[in-house]
Short mmCIF file of C-alpha atoms in Angstrom, two decimals:
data_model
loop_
_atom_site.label_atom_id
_atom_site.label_comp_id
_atom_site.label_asym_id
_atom_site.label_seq_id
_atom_site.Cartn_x
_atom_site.Cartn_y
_atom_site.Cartn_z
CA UNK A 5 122.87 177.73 -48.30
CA UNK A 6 123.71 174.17 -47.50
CA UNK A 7 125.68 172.38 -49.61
CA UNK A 8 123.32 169.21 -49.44
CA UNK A 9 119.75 169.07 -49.17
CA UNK A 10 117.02 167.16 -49.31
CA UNK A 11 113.63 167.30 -50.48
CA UNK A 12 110.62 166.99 -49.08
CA UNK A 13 112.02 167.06 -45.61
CA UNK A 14 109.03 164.96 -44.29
CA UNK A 15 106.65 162.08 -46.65
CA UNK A 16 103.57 160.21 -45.13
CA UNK A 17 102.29 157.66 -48.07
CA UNK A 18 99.98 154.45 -48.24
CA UNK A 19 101.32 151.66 -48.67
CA UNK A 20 101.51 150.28 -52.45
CA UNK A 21 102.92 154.05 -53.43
CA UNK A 22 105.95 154.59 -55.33
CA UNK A 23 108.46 157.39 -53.46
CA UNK A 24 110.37 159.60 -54.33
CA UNK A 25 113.09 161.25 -52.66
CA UNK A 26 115.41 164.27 -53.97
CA UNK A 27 118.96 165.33 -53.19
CA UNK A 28 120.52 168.31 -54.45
CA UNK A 29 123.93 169.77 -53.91
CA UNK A 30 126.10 172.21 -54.55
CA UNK A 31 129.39 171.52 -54.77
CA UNK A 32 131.41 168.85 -56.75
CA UNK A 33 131.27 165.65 -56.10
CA UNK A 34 133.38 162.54 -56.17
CA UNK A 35 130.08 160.12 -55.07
CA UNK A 36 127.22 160.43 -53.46
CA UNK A 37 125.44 157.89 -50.88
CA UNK A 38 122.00 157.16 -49.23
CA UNK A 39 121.64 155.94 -46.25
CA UNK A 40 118.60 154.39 -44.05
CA UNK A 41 118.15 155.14 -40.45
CA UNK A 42 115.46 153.02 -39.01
CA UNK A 43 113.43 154.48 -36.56
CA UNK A 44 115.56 152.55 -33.77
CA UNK A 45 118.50 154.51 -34.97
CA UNK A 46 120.82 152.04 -36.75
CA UNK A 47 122.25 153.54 -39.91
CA UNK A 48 122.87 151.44 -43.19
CA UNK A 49 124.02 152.45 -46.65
CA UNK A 50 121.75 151.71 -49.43
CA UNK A 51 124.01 152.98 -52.37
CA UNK A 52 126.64 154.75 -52.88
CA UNK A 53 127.09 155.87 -56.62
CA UNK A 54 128.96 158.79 -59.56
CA UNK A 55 127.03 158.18 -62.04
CA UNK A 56 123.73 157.06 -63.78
CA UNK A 57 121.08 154.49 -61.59
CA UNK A 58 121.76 151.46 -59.69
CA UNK A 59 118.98 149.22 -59.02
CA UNK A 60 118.55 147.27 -55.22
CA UNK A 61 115.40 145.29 -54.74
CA UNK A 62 112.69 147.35 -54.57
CA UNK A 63 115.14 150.48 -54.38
CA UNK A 64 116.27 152.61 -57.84
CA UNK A 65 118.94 155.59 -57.11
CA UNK A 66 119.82 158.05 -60.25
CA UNK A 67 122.40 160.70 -60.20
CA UNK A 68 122.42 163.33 -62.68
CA UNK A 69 126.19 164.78 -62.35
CA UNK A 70 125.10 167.69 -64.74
CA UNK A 71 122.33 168.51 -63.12
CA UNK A 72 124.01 168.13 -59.34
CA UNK A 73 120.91 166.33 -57.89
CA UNK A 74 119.71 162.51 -57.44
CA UNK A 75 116.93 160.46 -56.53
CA UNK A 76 116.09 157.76 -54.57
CA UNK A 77 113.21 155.66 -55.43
CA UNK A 78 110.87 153.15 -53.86
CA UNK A 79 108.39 151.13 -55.56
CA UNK A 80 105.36 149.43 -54.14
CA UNK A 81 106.46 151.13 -50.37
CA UNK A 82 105.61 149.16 -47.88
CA UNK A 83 105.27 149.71 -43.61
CA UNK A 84 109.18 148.17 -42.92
CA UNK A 85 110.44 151.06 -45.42
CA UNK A 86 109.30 153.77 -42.83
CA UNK A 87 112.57 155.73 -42.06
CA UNK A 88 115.20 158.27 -42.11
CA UNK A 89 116.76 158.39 -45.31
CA UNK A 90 119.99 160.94 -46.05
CA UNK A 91 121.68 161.39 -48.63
CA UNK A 92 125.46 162.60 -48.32
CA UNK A 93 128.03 163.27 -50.93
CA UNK A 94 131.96 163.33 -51.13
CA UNK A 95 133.74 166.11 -51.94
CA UNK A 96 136.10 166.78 -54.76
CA UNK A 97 138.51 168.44 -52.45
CA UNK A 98 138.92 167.17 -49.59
CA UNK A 99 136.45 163.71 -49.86
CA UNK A 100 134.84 164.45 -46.33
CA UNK A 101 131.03 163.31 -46.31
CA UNK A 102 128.66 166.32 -46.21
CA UNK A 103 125.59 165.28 -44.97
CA UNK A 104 121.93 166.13 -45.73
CA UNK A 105 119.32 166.55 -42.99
CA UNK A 106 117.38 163.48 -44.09
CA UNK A 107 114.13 162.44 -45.07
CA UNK A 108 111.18 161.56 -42.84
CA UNK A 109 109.23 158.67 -44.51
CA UNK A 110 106.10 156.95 -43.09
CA UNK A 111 104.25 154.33 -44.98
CA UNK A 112 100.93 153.86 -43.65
CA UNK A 113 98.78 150.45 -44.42
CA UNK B 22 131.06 138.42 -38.17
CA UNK B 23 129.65 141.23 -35.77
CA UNK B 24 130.44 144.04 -37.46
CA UNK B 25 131.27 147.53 -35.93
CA UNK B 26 130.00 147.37 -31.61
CA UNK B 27 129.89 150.14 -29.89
CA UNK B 28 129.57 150.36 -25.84
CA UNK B 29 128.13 152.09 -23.63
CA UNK B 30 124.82 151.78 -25.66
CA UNK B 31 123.92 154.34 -23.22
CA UNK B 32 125.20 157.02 -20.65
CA UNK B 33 124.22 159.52 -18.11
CA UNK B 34 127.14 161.87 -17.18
CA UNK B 35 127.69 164.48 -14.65
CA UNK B 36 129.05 168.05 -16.05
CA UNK B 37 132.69 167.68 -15.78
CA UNK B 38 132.86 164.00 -16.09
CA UNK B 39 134.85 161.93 -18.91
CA UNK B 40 134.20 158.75 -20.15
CA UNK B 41 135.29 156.47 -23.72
CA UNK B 42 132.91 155.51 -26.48
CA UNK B 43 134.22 152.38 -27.39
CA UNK B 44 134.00 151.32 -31.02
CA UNK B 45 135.73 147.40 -32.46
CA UNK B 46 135.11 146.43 -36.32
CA UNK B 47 135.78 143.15 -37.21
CA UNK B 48 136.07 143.69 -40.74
CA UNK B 49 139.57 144.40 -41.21
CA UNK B 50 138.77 148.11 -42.70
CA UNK B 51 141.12 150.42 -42.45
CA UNK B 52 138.81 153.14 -41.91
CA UNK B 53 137.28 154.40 -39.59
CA UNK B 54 134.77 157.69 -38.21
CA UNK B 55 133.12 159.39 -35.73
CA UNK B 56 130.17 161.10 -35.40
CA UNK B 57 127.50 162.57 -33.93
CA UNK B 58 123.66 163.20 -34.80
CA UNK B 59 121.75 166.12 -32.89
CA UNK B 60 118.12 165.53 -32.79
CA UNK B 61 116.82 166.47 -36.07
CA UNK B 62 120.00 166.90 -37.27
CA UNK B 63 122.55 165.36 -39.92
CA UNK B 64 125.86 163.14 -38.80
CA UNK B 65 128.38 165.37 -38.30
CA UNK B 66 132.01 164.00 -38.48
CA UNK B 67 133.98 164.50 -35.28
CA UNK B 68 137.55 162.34 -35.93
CA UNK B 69 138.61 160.15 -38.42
CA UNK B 70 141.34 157.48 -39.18
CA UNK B 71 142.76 156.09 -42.16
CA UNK B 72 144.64 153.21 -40.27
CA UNK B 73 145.97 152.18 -36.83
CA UNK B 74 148.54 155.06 -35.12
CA UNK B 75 146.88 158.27 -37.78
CA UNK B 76 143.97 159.79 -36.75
CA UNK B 77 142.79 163.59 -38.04
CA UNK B 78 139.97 165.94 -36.97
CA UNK B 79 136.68 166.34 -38.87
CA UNK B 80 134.34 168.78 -38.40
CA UNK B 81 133.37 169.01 -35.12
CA UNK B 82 136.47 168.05 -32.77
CA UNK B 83 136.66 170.09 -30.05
CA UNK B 84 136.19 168.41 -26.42
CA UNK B 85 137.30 165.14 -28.01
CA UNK B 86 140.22 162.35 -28.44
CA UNK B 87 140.68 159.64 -30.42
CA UNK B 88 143.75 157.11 -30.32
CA UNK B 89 143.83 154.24 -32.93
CA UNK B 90 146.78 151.48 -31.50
CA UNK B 91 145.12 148.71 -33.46
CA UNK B 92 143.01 148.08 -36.84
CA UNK B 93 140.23 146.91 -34.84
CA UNK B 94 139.39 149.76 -32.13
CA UNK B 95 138.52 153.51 -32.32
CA UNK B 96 137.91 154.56 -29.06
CA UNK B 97 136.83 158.15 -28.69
CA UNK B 98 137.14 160.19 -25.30
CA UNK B 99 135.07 162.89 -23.92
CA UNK B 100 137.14 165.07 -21.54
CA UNK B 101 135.48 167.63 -18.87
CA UNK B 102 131.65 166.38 -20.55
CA UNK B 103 129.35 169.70 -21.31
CA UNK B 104 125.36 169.48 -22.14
CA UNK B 105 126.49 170.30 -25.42
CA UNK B 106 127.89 166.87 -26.07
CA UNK B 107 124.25 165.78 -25.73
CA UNK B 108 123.63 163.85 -28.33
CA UNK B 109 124.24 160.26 -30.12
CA UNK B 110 127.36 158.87 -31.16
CA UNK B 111 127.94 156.82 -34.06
CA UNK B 112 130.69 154.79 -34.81
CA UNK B 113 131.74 153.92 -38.63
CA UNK B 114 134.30 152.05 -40.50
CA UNK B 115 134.82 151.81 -44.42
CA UNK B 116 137.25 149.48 -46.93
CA UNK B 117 138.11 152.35 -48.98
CA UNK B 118 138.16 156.19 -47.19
CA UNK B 119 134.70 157.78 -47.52
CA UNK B 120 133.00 155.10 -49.46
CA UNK B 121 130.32 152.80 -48.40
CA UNK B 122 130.35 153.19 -44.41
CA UNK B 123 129.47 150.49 -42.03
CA UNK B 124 128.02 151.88 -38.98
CA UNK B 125 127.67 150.62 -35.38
CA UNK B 126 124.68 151.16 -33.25
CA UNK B 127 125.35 154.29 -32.16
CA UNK B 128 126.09 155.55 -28.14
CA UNK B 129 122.99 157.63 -26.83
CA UNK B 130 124.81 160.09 -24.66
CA UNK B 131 122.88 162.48 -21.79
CA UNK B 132 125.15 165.21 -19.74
CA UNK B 133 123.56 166.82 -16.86
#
């Protein structure tokens, strides 16, 4: 089983839709972190958080520590917010970044 | 500021061949990863450093090098290339170990 996935693995939407993504893991956790890949490749972190929501824009992330899972959220989704998103946590042990597979998102207008 | 560069942005190599990813942050961070992302795949993390002269292996290190002699660069060497090293190669760097990572544009990386 791996020790961070992601949920659904691939998301077509219309534009104007709000989005949800899911993360679950396994293991515990110092932080956890999504991250965007655009479809040119370039990576950039979104959040990274331990606890509760933070709030970025048009972007909402929850963590549920309890429950070992999180969200990420996008409201009124537009085209630009097509991407990879991954989520990735660090580890209580050791603090190396496990990464999820990723998300495929495509908003359609 | 630039950020975290990386060069080549992209490479054909022979089987056998070496080359080095180069990777420069101008952000001052301490920090700093590889990795690499298989098609379809997650990052996987092949060296990291926590600061100029220490370096350690993540998970995937075989049929690399690192060397860290200043803050700014994190080269990373392929010796004797293999197809398996197909892939792309990101380069990260971080203010505080395994927090928020700023990535570079990533190496696209063919062997033949």
């Amino acid at each position: 089983k791996n020790e961070v996935e992601q949920s659904p693995q691939n998301l077509t939407a219309q534009e104007g839709e709000f989005i949800t993504i899911n993360c679950s893991y396994s293991v515990g956790i110092s932080a956890l972190h999504w991250l965007q890949q655009h479809p040119g490749g370039g990576i950039v972190s979104l959040f990274m958080l331990s606890s509760g929501k933070k709030k970025h824009g048009r972007l909402i992330a929850t963590i549920n520590i309890q429950e070992k899972h999180s969200s990420l959220h996008i409201t009124a989704s537009h085209p630009r917010d097509s991407a990879v998103y991954i989520c990735a946590v660090s580890m209580d042990s050791n603090y190396q970044l496990i990464w999820g597979a990723g998300t495929k998102l495509i908003i359609k207008p | 500021n630039a950020g975290v560069t990386q060069t080549p942005k992209f490479r054909i190599l022979k089987i056998g061949q070496s080359m080095t990813l180069q990777c420069t942050q101008d952000m001052n961070h301490n920090y700093m990863y590889w990795y690499r992302q298989d098609p379809g795949m997650g990052l996987k993390l092949i060296y990291y450093s926590v600061g100029a002269g220490i370096t350690d292996k993540g998970e995937v290190p075989n049929g690399y090098n690192v060397s860290r002699s200043t803050t700014e660069d994190f080269p990373l060497r392929l010796e004797l290339a293999a197809p398996s090293q197909t892939s792309v190669y990101f380069c990260a760097s971080s203010w505080r170990i395994w927090e928020t990572q700023y990535f570079g544009p990533g190496t696209r990386l063919l062997v033949l």
